[in-house]
mmCIF file of C-alpha atoms in Angstrom:
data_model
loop_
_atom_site.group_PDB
_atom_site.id
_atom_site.type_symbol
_atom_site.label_atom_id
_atom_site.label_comp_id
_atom_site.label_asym_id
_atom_site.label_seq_id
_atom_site.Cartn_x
_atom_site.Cartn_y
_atom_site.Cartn_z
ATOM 1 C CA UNK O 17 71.280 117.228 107.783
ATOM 2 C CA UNK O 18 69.606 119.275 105.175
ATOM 3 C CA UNK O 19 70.932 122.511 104.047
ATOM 4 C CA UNK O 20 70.081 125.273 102.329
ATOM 5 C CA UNK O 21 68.320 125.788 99.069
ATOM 6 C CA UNK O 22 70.444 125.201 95.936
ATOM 7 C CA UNK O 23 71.801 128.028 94.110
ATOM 8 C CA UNK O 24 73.954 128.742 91.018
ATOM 9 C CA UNK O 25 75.494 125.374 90.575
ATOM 10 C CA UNK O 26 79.247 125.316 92.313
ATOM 11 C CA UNK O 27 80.716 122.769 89.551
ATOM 12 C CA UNK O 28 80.233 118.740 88.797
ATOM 13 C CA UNK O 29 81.442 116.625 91.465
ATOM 14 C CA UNK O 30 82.165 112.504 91.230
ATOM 15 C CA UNK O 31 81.486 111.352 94.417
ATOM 16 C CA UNK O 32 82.803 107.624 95.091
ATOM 17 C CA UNK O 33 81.607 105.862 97.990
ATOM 18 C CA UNK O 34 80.532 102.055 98.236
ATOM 19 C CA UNK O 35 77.860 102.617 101.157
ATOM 20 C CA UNK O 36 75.168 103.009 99.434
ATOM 21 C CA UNK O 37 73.021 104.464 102.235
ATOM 22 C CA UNK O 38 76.555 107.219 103.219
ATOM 23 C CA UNK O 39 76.241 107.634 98.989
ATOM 24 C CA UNK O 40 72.739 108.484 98.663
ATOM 25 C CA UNK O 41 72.870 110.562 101.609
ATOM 26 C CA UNK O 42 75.875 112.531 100.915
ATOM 27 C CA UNK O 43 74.364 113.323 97.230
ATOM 28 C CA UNK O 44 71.213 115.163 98.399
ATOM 29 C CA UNK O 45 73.654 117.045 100.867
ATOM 30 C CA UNK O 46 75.782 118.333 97.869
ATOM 31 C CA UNK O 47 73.224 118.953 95.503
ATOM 32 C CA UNK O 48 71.250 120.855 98.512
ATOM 33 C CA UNK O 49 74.141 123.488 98.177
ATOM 34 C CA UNK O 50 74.322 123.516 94.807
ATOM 35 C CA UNK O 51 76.602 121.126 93.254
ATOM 36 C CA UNK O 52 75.784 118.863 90.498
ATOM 37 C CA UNK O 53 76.910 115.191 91.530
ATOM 38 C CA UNK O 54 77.700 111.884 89.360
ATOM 39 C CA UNK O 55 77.785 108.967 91.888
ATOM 40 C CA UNK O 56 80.327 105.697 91.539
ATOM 41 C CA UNK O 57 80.247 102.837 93.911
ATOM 42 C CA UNK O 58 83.764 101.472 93.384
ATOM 43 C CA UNK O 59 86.816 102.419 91.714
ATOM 44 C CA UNK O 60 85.948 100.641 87.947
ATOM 45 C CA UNK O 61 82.566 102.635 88.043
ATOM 46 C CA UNK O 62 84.679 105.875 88.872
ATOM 47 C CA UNK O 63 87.097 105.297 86.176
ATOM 48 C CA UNK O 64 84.364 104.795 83.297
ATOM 49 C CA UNK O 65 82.512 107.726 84.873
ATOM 50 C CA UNK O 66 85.655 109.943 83.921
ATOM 51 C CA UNK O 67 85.678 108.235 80.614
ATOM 52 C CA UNK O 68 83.206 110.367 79.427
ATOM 53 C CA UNK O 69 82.795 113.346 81.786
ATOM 54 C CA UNK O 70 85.465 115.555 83.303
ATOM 55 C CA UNK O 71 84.478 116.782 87.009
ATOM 56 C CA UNK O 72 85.146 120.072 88.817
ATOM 57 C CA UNK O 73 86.104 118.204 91.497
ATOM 58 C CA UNK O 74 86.735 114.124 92.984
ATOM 59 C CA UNK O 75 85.102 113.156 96.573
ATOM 60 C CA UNK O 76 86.771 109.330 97.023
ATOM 61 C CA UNK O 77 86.233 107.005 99.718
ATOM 62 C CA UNK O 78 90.119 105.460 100.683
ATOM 63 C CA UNK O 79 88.140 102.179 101.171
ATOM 64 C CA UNK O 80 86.755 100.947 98.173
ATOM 65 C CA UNK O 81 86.369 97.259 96.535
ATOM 66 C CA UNK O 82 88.794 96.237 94.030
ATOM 67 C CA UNK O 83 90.309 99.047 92.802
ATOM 68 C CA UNK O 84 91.085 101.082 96.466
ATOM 69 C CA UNK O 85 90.924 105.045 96.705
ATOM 70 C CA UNK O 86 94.487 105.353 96.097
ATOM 71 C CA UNK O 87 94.367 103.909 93.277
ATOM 72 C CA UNK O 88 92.043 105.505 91.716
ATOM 73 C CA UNK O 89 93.737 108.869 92.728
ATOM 74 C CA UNK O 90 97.122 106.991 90.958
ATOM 75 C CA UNK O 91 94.973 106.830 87.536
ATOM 76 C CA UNK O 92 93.741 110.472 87.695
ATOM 77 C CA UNK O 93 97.263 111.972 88.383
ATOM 78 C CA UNK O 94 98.525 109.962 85.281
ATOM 79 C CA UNK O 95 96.004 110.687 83.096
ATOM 80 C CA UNK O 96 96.951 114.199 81.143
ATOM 81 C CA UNK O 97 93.642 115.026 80.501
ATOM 82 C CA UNK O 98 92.565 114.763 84.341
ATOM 83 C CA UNK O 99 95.473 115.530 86.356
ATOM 84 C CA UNK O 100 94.614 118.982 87.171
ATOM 85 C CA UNK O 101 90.959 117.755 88.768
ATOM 86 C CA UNK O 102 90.939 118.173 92.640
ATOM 87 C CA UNK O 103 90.669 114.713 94.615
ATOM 88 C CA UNK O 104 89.238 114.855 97.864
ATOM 89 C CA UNK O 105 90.019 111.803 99.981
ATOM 90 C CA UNK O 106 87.141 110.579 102.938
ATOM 91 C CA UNK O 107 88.941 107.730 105.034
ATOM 92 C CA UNK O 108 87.955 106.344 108.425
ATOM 93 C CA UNK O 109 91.677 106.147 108.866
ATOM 94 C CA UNK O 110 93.313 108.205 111.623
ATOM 95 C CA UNK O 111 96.817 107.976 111.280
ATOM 96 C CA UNK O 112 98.969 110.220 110.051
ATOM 97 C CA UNK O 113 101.130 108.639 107.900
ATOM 98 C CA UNK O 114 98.002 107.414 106.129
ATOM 99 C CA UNK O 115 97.355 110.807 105.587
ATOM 100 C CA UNK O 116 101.002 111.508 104.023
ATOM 101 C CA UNK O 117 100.821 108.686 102.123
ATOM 102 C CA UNK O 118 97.286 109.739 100.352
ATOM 103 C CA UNK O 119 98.637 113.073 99.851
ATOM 104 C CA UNK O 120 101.775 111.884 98.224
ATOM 105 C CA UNK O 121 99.772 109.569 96.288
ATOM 106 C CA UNK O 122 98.371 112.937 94.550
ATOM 107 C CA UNK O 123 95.248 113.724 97.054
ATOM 108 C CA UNK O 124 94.597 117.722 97.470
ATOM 109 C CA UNK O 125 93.201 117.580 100.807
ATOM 110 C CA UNK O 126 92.251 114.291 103.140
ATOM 111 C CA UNK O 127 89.186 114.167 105.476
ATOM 112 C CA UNK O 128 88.625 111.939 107.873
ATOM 113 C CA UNK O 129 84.748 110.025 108.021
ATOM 114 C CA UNK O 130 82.171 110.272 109.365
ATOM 115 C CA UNK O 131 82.240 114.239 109.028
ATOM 116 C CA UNK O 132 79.461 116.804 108.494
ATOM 117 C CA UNK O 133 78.354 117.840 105.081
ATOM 118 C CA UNK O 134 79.243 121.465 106.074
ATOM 119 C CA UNK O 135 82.707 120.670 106.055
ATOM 120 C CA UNK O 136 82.905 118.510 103.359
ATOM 121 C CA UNK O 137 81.233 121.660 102.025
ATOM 122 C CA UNK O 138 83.678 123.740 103.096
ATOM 123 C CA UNK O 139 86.676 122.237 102.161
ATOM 124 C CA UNK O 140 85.105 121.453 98.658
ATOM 125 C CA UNK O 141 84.654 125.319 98.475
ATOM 126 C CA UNK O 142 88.206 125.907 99.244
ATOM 127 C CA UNK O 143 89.550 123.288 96.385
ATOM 128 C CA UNK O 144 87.380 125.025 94.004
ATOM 129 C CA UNK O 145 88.885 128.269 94.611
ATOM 130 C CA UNK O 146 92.217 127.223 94.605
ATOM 131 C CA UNK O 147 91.735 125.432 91.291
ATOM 132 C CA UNK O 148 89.193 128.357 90.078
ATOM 133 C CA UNK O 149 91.375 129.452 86.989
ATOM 134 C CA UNK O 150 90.199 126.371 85.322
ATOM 135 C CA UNK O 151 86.663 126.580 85.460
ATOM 136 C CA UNK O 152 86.813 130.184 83.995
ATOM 137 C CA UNK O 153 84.910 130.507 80.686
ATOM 138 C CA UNK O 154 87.560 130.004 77.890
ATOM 139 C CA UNK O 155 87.029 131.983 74.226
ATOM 140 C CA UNK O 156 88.906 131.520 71.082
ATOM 141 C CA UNK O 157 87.371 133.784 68.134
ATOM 142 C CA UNK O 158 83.491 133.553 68.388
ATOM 143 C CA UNK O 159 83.966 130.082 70.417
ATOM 144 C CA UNK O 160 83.457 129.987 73.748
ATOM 145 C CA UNK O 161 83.534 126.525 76.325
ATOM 146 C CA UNK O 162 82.286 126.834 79.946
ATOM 147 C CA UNK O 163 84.695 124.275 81.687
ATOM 148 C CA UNK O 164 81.834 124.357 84.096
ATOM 149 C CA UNK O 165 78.609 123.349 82.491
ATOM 150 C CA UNK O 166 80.530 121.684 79.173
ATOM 151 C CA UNK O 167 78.629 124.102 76.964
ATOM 152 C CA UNK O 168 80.574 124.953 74.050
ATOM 153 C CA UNK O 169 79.136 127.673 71.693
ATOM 154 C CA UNK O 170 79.924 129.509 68.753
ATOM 155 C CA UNK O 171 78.631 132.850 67.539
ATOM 156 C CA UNK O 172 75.648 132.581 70.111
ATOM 157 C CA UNK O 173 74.652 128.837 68.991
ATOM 158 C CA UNK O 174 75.318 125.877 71.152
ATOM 159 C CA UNK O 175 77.586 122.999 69.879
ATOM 160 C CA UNK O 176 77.356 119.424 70.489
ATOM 161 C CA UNK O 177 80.455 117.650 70.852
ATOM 162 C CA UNK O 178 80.926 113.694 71.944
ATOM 163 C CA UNK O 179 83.601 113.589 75.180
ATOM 164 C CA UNK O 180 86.736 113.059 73.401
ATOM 165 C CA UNK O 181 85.866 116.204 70.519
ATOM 166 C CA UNK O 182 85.294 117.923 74.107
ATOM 167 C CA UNK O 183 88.443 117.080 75.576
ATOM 168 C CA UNK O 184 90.333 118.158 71.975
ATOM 169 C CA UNK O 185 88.573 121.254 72.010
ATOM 170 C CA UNK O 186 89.464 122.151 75.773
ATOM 171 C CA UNK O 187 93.014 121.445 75.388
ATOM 172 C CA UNK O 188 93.579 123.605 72.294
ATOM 173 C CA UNK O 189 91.282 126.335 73.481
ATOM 174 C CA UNK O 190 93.719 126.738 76.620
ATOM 175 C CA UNK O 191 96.539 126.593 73.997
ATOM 176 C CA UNK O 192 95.761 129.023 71.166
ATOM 177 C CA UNK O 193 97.884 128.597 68.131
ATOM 178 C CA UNK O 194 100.276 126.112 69.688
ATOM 179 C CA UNK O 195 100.770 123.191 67.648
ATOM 180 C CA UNK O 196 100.469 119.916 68.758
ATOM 181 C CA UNK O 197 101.950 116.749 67.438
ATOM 182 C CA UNK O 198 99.560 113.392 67.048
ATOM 183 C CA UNK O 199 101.250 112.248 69.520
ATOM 184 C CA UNK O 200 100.967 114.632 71.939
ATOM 185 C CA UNK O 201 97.003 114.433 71.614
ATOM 186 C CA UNK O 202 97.039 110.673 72.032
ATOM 187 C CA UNK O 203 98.873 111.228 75.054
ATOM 188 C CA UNK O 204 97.467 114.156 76.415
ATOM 189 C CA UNK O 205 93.792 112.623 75.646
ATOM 190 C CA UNK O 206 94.333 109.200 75.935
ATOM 191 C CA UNK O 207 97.208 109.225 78.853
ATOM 192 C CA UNK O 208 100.754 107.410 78.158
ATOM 193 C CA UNK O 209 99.399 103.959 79.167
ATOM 194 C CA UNK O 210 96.450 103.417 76.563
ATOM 195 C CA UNK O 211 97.096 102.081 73.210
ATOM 196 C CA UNK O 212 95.345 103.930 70.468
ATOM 197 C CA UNK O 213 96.180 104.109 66.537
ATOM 198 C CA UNK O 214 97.888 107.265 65.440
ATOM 199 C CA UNK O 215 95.148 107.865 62.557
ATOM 200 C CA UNK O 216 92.315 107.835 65.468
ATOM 201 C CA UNK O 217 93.400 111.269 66.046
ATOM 202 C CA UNK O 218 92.404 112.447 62.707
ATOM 203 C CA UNK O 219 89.000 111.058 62.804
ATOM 204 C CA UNK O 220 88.482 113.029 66.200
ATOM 205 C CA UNK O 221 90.114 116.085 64.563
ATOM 206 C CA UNK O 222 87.667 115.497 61.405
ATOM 207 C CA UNK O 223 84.309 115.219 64.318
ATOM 208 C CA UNK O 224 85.557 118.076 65.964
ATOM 209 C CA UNK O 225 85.451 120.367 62.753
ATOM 210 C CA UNK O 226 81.899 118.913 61.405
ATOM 211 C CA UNK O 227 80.527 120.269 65.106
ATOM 212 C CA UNK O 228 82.589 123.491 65.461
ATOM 213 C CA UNK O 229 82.569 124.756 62.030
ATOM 214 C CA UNK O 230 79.022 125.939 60.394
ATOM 215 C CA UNK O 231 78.366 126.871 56.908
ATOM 216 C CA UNK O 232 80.633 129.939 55.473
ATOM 217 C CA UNK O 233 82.261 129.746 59.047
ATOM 218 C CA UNK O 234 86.071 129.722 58.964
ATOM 219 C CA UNK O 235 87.415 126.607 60.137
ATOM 220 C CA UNK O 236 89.541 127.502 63.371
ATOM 221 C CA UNK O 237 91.415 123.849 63.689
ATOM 222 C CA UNK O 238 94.198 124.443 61.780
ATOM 223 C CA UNK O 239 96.691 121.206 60.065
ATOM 224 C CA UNK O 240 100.125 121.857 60.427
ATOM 225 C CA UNK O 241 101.274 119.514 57.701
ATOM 226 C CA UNK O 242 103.947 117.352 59.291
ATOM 227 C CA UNK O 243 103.347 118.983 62.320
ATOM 228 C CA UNK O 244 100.314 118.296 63.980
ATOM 229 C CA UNK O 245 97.018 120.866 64.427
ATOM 230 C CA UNK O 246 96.292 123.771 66.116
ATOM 231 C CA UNK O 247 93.646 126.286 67.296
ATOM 232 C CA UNK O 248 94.041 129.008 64.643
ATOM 233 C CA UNK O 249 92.222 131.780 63.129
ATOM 234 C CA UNK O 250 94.971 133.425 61.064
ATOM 235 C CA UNK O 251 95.224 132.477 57.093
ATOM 236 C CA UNK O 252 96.164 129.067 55.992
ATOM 237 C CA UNK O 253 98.736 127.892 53.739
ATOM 238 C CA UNK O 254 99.428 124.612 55.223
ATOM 239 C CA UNK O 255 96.665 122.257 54.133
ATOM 240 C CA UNK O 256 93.810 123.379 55.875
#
């Protein structure tokens, strides 16, 4: 069914769904009303797919090859750096303890297929909202990063930043002045699970200053020598 003629985008949605008829389909639906979509046929396309973009919001099929639904949903919830996105489960299941258990696997709401694009639509709408204080525009001294879009400027120009300087950024922009350990970072970036070298951290941090910081611009990333780093604009006398 078509619907009405997009307007301001409503946020990025990952929409996972093996049918690839029900997939194409329920893309043009969403985009009709205004959402931007990323589409994953299975549960290892969904996972690299969040790899490298962060969505407003997760629309996964229960029933998927290989990796299932709930798994999937298992990987967001433990992942730091995710955990907060809404999940959306479509099921042709009708029982309710199937719907219990996908909620309790870490599911915000549960729909049951085949169902109308207006209340996927609907209910969409409704996880937005209650997750709205996260898509806000966040500022930090003349930076500002649209959780939204993923545009990240400062004083006016836009910034590019790779996905993980994007994650680093979002995290301490929500956290002004709070330090946070190497280790923290790894896990709040990487999640507990994934083994990465302690020193990767301070090649990100290093990225992350060469886009943020412009000629004769102060350099808001502050080192907290054995401490960590931190979002900072106040004077330095701890190595940078």
């Amino acid at each position: 069914m078509k619907g009405p003629s997009p307007a301001r985008a409503k946020g990025l949605v990952l929409l996972v769904e093996d049918d690839p008829a029900l997939l194409l389909m329920t893309c043009y639906n969403l985009e009709q009303r205004g959402y931007r979509v990323e589409k994953a046929e299975d549960g290892e396309a969904a996972l690299l797919a969040l790899e490298t973009s962060r969505p407003d919001a997760v629309v996964l099929d229960w029933m998927l090859p290989g990796l299932s639904g709930l798994d999937v949903c298992r990987r967001i919830r433990a992942n730091p750096a995710l955990r907060d996105v809404p999940v959306l489960l479509l099921t042709a299941r009708s029982a309710e303890q199937d719907a219990i258990r996908g909620l309790d696997t870490g599911a915000d709401d549960y729909l049951m297929k085949p169902c109308s694009i207006d209340t996927l639509d609907a209910r969409l709408r409704a996880l937005l909202r209650r997750h709205q204080s996260s898509y806000d525009r966040l500022s930090f001294a003349d930076i500002t990063l649209d959780p939204e879009t993923h545009r990240v400027e400062r004083a006016g120009r836009m910034l590019s930043l790779g996905p993980t300087e994007y994650r680093l950024l979002d995290l301490l922009i929500r956290n002004p002045r709070k330090v946070f350990s190497r280790e923290d970072l790894l896990r709040r970036i990487w999640g507990q699970n994934i083994h990465v070298e302690i020193r990767t951290i301070d090649v990100h941090i290093r990225r992350l200053r060469k886009a943020i910081n412009g000629p004769g611009e102060v350099d808001l990333v502050r080192t907290v020598r054995a401490a960590g780093y931190a979002l900072d604009d106040g004077p330095t006398t701890d190595g940078g």
